[in-house]
XYZ file of C-alpha atoms in Angstrom:
222
model
C 0.000 0.000 0.000
C 2.799 2.438 0.896
C 4.560 1.745 -2.418
C 1.393 2.586 -4.342
C 0.904 5.778 -2.340
C 4.528 6.814 -2.868
C 4.183 6.280 -6.617
C 1.014 8.363 -6.571
C 2.766 11.189 -4.736
C 6.043 10.934 -6.645
C 8.054 10.779 -3.414
C 9.830 7.990 -1.538
C 9.364 8.574 2.165
C 12.287 8.437 4.554
C 9.865 8.306 7.483
C 7.276 5.781 6.375
C 5.147 6.314 9.475
C 4.197 9.771 8.195
C 2.656 8.278 5.082
C 0.835 5.613 7.106
C -0.476 8.291 9.483
C -1.695 10.460 6.597
C -3.760 7.541 5.333
C -5.297 6.655 8.710
C -8.859 7.832 9.338
C -9.713 8.599 12.958
C -11.994 5.552 13.077
C -8.922 3.334 12.616
C -6.833 4.952 15.363
C -5.113 2.359 17.527
C -4.739 -0.251 14.806
C -1.016 -1.011 14.869
C -0.461 1.938 17.211
C -1.099 4.452 14.441
C -2.433 7.966 15.088
C -5.076 9.575 12.868
C -4.303 11.921 10.011
C -5.827 14.989 11.693
C -2.518 16.590 12.755
C -1.015 16.143 9.304
C -4.222 17.549 7.795
C -3.685 20.667 9.916
C -0.178 21.099 8.478
C -1.226 20.192 4.949
C -3.982 22.777 4.887
C -1.441 25.535 5.547
C 1.142 24.142 3.136
C -1.461 23.839 0.376
C -2.578 27.430 0.912
C 0.990 28.730 0.793
C 2.059 26.800 -2.299
C -1.164 27.523 -4.149
C -0.844 31.241 -3.391
C 2.750 31.115 -4.644
C 1.625 29.408 -7.863
C -1.184 31.897 -8.480
C 1.172 34.857 -8.015
C 3.500 33.339 -10.607
C 0.726 32.474 -13.030
C -1.160 35.767 -12.828
C 1.549 38.399 -12.191
C -0.720 41.337 -13.026
C -3.838 40.245 -11.155
C -4.851 41.988 -7.948
C -5.776 40.355 -4.663
C -9.477 40.733 -5.472
C -9.037 38.252 -8.318
C -6.446 36.012 -6.686
C -8.559 35.432 -3.565
C -11.499 33.764 -5.340
C -9.106 31.649 -7.400
C -7.375 30.403 -4.254
C -10.625 29.785 -2.387
C -11.997 27.744 -5.282
C -8.864 25.647 -5.733
C -8.536 24.700 -2.053
C -12.273 24.262 -1.400
C -13.571 20.956 -0.042
C -15.325 20.034 -3.320
C -12.137 20.691 -5.292
C -9.976 18.646 -2.920
C -12.491 15.802 -2.759
C -12.707 15.683 -6.546
C -8.932 15.439 -6.881
C -8.736 12.800 -4.140
C -11.408 10.766 -5.913
C -9.649 11.106 -9.263
C -6.346 9.770 -7.920
C -8.010 6.826 -6.136
C -7.252 7.986 -2.610
C -10.306 6.272 -1.095
C -8.825 2.837 -1.766
C -5.670 3.710 0.197
C -7.341 4.905 3.396
C -7.270 2.860 6.604
C -10.821 2.948 7.979
C -12.490 0.824 10.652
C -14.620 -2.042 9.267
C -17.839 -0.513 10.582
C -17.169 2.908 9.073
C -16.039 1.303 5.844
C -19.388 -0.476 5.540
C -21.092 2.883 6.033
C -19.125 4.308 3.106
C -17.093 6.802 5.132
C -14.016 6.447 2.918
C -15.972 7.917 -0.014
C -17.326 10.958 1.842
C -16.148 14.242 0.373
C -14.984 15.624 3.711
C -12.954 12.492 4.482
C -11.323 12.520 1.044
C -10.524 16.230 1.213
C -9.030 15.881 4.702
C -6.926 12.897 3.617
C -5.540 14.804 0.620
C -4.479 17.655 2.906
C -2.918 15.111 5.277
C -0.890 13.641 2.418
C 0.380 17.106 1.548
C 1.267 17.575 5.212
C 3.153 14.286 5.202
C 5.047 15.246 2.045
C 6.105 18.523 3.626
C 7.017 16.917 6.949
C 9.157 14.268 5.265
C 10.804 16.207 2.440
C 10.043 19.909 2.797
C 8.277 22.201 0.362
C 9.687 20.847 -2.893
C 7.977 17.410 -2.983
C 4.743 19.026 -1.786
C 5.044 21.676 -4.508
C 5.720 19.049 -7.177
C 2.663 16.992 -6.218
C 0.340 19.996 -5.923
C 1.315 21.384 -9.321
C 0.774 18.015 -10.943
C -2.507 17.192 -9.190
C -4.077 20.649 -9.586
C -2.819 21.436 -13.102
C -6.129 20.853 -14.892
C -8.064 22.884 -12.327
C -5.760 25.886 -12.474
C -5.770 25.724 -16.287
C -9.566 25.944 -16.193
C -9.302 29.269 -14.347
C -7.447 31.127 -17.087
C -10.574 32.773 -18.502
C -11.672 34.550 -15.310
C -11.607 34.163 -11.513
C -14.310 31.699 -10.434
C -17.297 32.684 -8.338
C -18.064 30.978 -5.070
C -20.593 28.135 -5.497
C -23.474 29.853 -3.679
C -23.184 32.965 -5.849
C -22.833 30.917 -9.026
C -25.858 28.762 -8.143
C -27.999 31.815 -7.365
C -27.089 33.454 -10.685
C -27.819 30.185 -12.488
C -31.248 29.999 -10.854
C -32.105 33.669 -11.517
C -31.245 33.284 -15.182
C -33.883 30.567 -15.498
C -36.764 31.823 -13.382
C -37.888 33.403 -10.130
C -37.084 30.416 -7.883
C -34.025 30.958 -5.688
C -31.960 28.297 -3.886
C -33.218 27.391 -0.420
C -30.784 26.047 2.194
C -31.948 23.853 5.092
C -29.915 22.197 7.826
C -30.975 18.565 7.842
C -28.638 17.369 10.564
C -25.600 17.876 12.723
C -23.155 15.275 13.958
C -19.795 14.947 15.663
C -18.506 16.301 18.976
C -18.864 19.944 19.993
C -15.224 20.720 19.171
C -15.463 19.203 15.678
C -19.066 19.403 14.450
C -20.281 18.329 11.029
C -23.198 20.211 9.529
C -25.461 18.579 6.955
C -27.122 21.064 4.595
C -29.584 20.535 1.744
C -30.014 23.091 -1.027
C -33.149 22.969 -3.156
C -34.204 24.679 -6.380
C -37.689 23.604 -7.381
C -37.600 19.812 -7.446
C -33.787 19.561 -7.650
C -31.663 19.252 -4.522
C -28.213 18.275 -3.260
C -26.704 17.658 0.169
C -23.416 18.930 1.554
C -21.441 18.259 4.712
C -18.874 20.544 6.309
C -17.291 21.728 9.515
C -19.320 24.961 9.388
C -22.752 25.794 8.009
C -21.177 28.009 5.364
C -18.806 25.283 4.228
C -21.649 22.758 4.030
C -23.766 25.234 2.058
C -20.948 25.879 -0.395
C -20.395 22.151 -0.895
C -24.107 21.515 -1.439
C -24.293 24.433 -3.887
C -21.309 23.139 -5.862
C -22.785 19.637 -6.094
C -26.172 20.914 -7.256
C -24.631 23.338 -9.748
C -22.459 20.583 -11.204
C -25.521 18.340 -11.397
C -27.667 20.963 -13.154
C -24.995 21.997 -15.633
C -23.591 18.573 -16.532
């Protein structure tokens, strides 16, 4: 499993435990003495933001912060990260408890996005910025190419404009559930336009709304 992950990342780890930790969901903590990937996710989130900001500055040398900010937010959003994680087959590499695996946790967008950030954190922790930069620029190349025309809009704004262009019905957001402990809640939001709807899950209501909006917009425009 580690060999496959290393090939995927383009980096041979000196400290193999970092890679194993990055691929360990919290439900599998304790199996073989391994910690969860949450600490590496914390590092990876910051490393991703830094290296993506660096890349955007290079790519758009004449663009102001007002344009760079939406580009960055879109590229590092949960839907974007989950989509990349799904595309590279990350779900199959995750260590998840049998019960959570049966419930499909390894395919949840939040789990995939968190695991991708943890992998970036592991790359940085093991080899520094260069291997993390190399992986990010390879994995995100198609998404940053797609931004060349104009800075993207956030999903909620884009979905509202899509709806307004087709009639008077606006998106409606409802919280359909909340789970997790108080220090790490998960909000479950449903967005509806007429008879079409999509669900999103995130650590804040806003994040869950944005994820739901992106899913519904992709569904309506595909």
